[in-house]
Amino acid sequence: MDLASYLGYIPAGLPFKVQAGLLDADLKIDFERAATAGLQISGTLEAQQARLADVKGRDLLGFDSLKVTLADVRPLEGVIHLGDVVLAAPRLAVARDGAGQLNLLATDPATGAAEKVATSKAPVGAPTAPATEKKPLRIAIDKFVLSRGQIGWRDETTQPAAAVDLTQVALEATAIAWPMEKPARFSGATQVAGASLKFRGEATDKAATVQADLDGVPLSLAAPYLAQSLQPTLDGKLSGQLEVAWNAPSLKFKARRLAVDGLALTQAKTALASAGRFELLDAEVDMAQHTLAIASFTATSPKVRVERDNEKRWMFERWLKAPGGTPSEAVKVAAPKSDEAAAPAAGANTQPWKLSIGVLAVEGGAVSYADKASATPVAVEITALKLNAQNISPGSATVSPVQLSGRIAAGRAEAGRFDYKGTLALKPLAAQGQLDVAAFPAHAFKAYYADALNIDLRRAFASYRGSVRFAALPAGPSLQLTGDSALEDFRANSASLTQSESPGLERGNSQLLSWKALSLRGVQFGFAPGAPLSLDVRETTLTDFFARVIVDPAGRLNLQNLTKKSQQEAEAIATAKEVDTRQNLGGGTTTTATPPASVAAPSIAAATPQASNGPAPIVRFGPMSLVNGKIDFTDLFVKPNYSADLSELTGKLSAFASDKPALADLELRGKAQQTAALEIFGKINPLAKPLELDITAKMRDLDLAPLTPYAVRYAGHGIERGKLSMDVNYKITPEGRLTAANKLVLNQLQFGDEVQGAPTSLPVKLAVALLADRNGVIDVDLPLTGSLNDPQFSVGALIFKALGNLIVKAVTAPFSLLTGGFGGGGAGETSAIAFAPGSAVLSAAAKENLDKVAKALTERPALQLTVVGTAGLEQERDAAKRERLRQLLQAEKRRVAARAGADAAEVAPLTDGEYPELLTAVYKRADITKPRNLIGLAKDLSAKEMEDLLLAGLTVNEETIRQLAVERGAVVRDYLLSKQLPSERLFLGAVRTNPSAADWKPGAELNLASR
């Protein structure tokens, strides 16, 4: 039967319109009229080719056939028993328009408002049937089968519009009954976007259980809805086994396995976050108890970009959209809700949610961190991230075993690593375990502490291996560290702490501090609320270090101003002082400061930390070793100002502590101005307050020719030759009493001719003639005494007084001075000692020649020898680079030895067999551009390739060549000294660094002269 002829009888107001369909019926109807009327219907009904449209005429529902078997239908008795209900190929189109109206609801075509289905009313005055007892409705369906179904969803409320299509929908249900005394069982399956969904379960009107299997459901189906509030797009595929258990009021969700593969959050083709796989095992959500329990959560190869821009907005702030779809910068913070609005609804579950995770694992993670909020951007890369944590329960004191490891890199340097194995508790926060950190790029995070420092940290790699214990206590945090630590490849610059305003003492760069390795062994560090901070170091080694040390006119070290707080305190004290300047003998001035009691005391007190800040820290250091150090020293406190270059400093300092008055033994050896032997020994406690020390320094045979630039600036004459020896002793008592003895010996000092255009010109030759004895020796004793606590005390004034006494001494012995102190002599024979290009190492042939020279000088005591080192920039540039590279390899060998606990001072010279391994190590640590492979990792290169790259990064200039020439002369002089020649007969002449002869060869010239 074609239903088209009967469409006019369908009530108005329905949410659909029947457009076509066929109806077949094979029914048996039994009617019995007795005391109680009876009607029984059985048979089959089948509708075919049905097509329904919504109120706007769009396709709504269609199916090939719907066959219903009526087993026992007794309408008058409220019994409906259906056998099989079979629905074949249904096609349902569900749509929501831009106004939010569903096509399943009846609406007024004019207004779009929902309508109720019109019902016919009995005519007015019609007789009313007598009321009969209404029997309860009982419905039973033996079996319901749906096959080859399709469901389409279109939603125009989103931009872009959402579209989801379910295909191959299949459903089978049995034992359906009402009232539901027994559960109905059902199962089904469908496909969406190429993914499969299967489900099964049973249900009543009071309880239900559903199990579902998902396989590759794309998360992009939710993209139109996420796009309303999220800028990036989300992608991935969801798979797993889910179970829903409802037993009113209880509702539980269980996931035996839930995984997302290929998860990616992207924006403009840039991956913001991704993961190869997220997987949950045995997860359960209890909606009534507000609990979420996860047996295992694993993230495989997760990657995330954590960024903050120069407007201090984190990346997730830029991800969000305002309700109108604009970017997050237009989003405003909502006003706080009123107490009434914030109060939970009556009967609402206010129990807080509880989360527990049995195992949390991350494999192969990567974090790209970039912070551009400050003038100095922060950029680090964390790779190979691995995490394994167990029994995690936020909001509780549960102790969770944790293992965390990974690699961290900044810039082009080789990546460092970190590894933690221990426990973690979240409330209160506490951690305890073993921490191993190597080559952590501390300089990459300088933006976070730069405001507190006066230095620019250019490079610093921190390492630590040992135990760590942290606890967030109610009174404050507590931390304890026990292990070994190191700070390597440290380099810090500072323009404010390295420049001197004194003429002639300026520096062309701002390098302040650097070292190859600072190794701290047996570190015990701790602080806790109410307890003093403590630091105990069993052994310390510092190798290949450099320091630019300046004593300012007020007597304060520049290194005391590494932090801005300490500098501010010093400036506050300085401004509180009254300045008094007096003219000194010889035209100089002495400046002293007296703080008036009414002004200085409050100011100084305000600048001094109060004792109420807590107990003083307790610092203890065991023996310290210093290896191959260099100090560029300038003293602006002493008048006239003084500058010294100390190198090859190696020595030891015994144990000292801040809570013990005992002084530590100091022993230090090195060279001054690259030529003079230097020894410093005595006792000192760097942590004692007030300062206490007893130091003796000896310098022997400092060749003065390299100091010609200073002589020209201050005296107008260069120095041809001369030697300086010095014995100095400084002793400061705990009361601040200074006792100093200074003994200086100048030997054979000889100035050159006046330099035209020099800033000043003094009669230096006459002064030397007056001060030197008949042997050409100037002997100066400068004893100093005074109190550092006395504001009238001035080292400069005492030095000028001592120099006046020295002049008086010279005048009292004129006969000896006038008879000629230097002795003259002709220009003796000249020879040369050859060196390999770029090297200052004596060859066997050179040593053989020097042996002959030594023998000749021994036999001729009246002869003197001047050694003039020579070098050429153009001729030796490449060779000097190679020699510098070998020095870097030797420094790396010392660093490795220091880290292994060996004595870095005893490290043997580099051998050819060690060269490739050390070359590789230096290359990996070098801050140079390195060839990378397709994935961005540094390529493995041959020794020749690494050597070429390192050589290209080395700089050889005029100063480098000058230093080479000085070193060559010193090597020749030292070799002759080893042959028992008196040092007073050996001199270093002014170096020559501009060879013009075509046949010139690297070497050191030997000039003979009589005494």
mmCIF file of C-alpha atoms in Angstrom, residues 287-291 342-354:
data_model
loop_
_atom_site.group_PDB
_atom_site.id
_atom_site.type_symbol
_atom_site.label_atom_id
_atom_site.label_comp_id
_atom_site.label_asym_id
_atom_site.label_seq_id
_atom_site.Cartn_x
_atom_site.Cartn_y
_atom_site.Cartn_z
ATOM 1 C CA MET A 287 31.506 10.395 39.247
ATOM 2 C CA ALA A 288 29.770 9.937 42.595
ATOM 3 C CA GLN A 289 32.936 9.664 44.682
ATOM 4 C CA HIS A 290 34.871 12.184 42.550
ATOM 5 C CA THR A 291 37.855 9.898 42.077
ATOM 6 C CA ALA A 342 29.528 30.862 43.420
ATOM 7 C CA ALA A 343 27.627 28.755 45.937
ATOM 8 C CA PRO A 344 27.007 25.167 44.789
ATOM 9 C CA ALA A 345 23.517 24.157 43.831
ATOM 10 C CA ALA A 346 21.420 22.330 46.394
ATOM 11 C CA GLY A 347 22.287 18.656 46.431
ATOM 12 C CA ALA A 348 25.460 19.189 44.336
ATOM 13 C CA ASN A 349 28.442 16.971 45.041
ATOM 14 C CA THR A 350 30.998 19.257 46.704
ATOM 15 C CA GLN A 351 33.502 16.517 47.449
ATOM 16 C CA PRO A 352 36.912 17.400 45.951
ATOM 17 C CA TRP A 353 38.272 15.252 43.176
ATOM 18 C CA LYS A 354 41.073 12.806 43.973
#
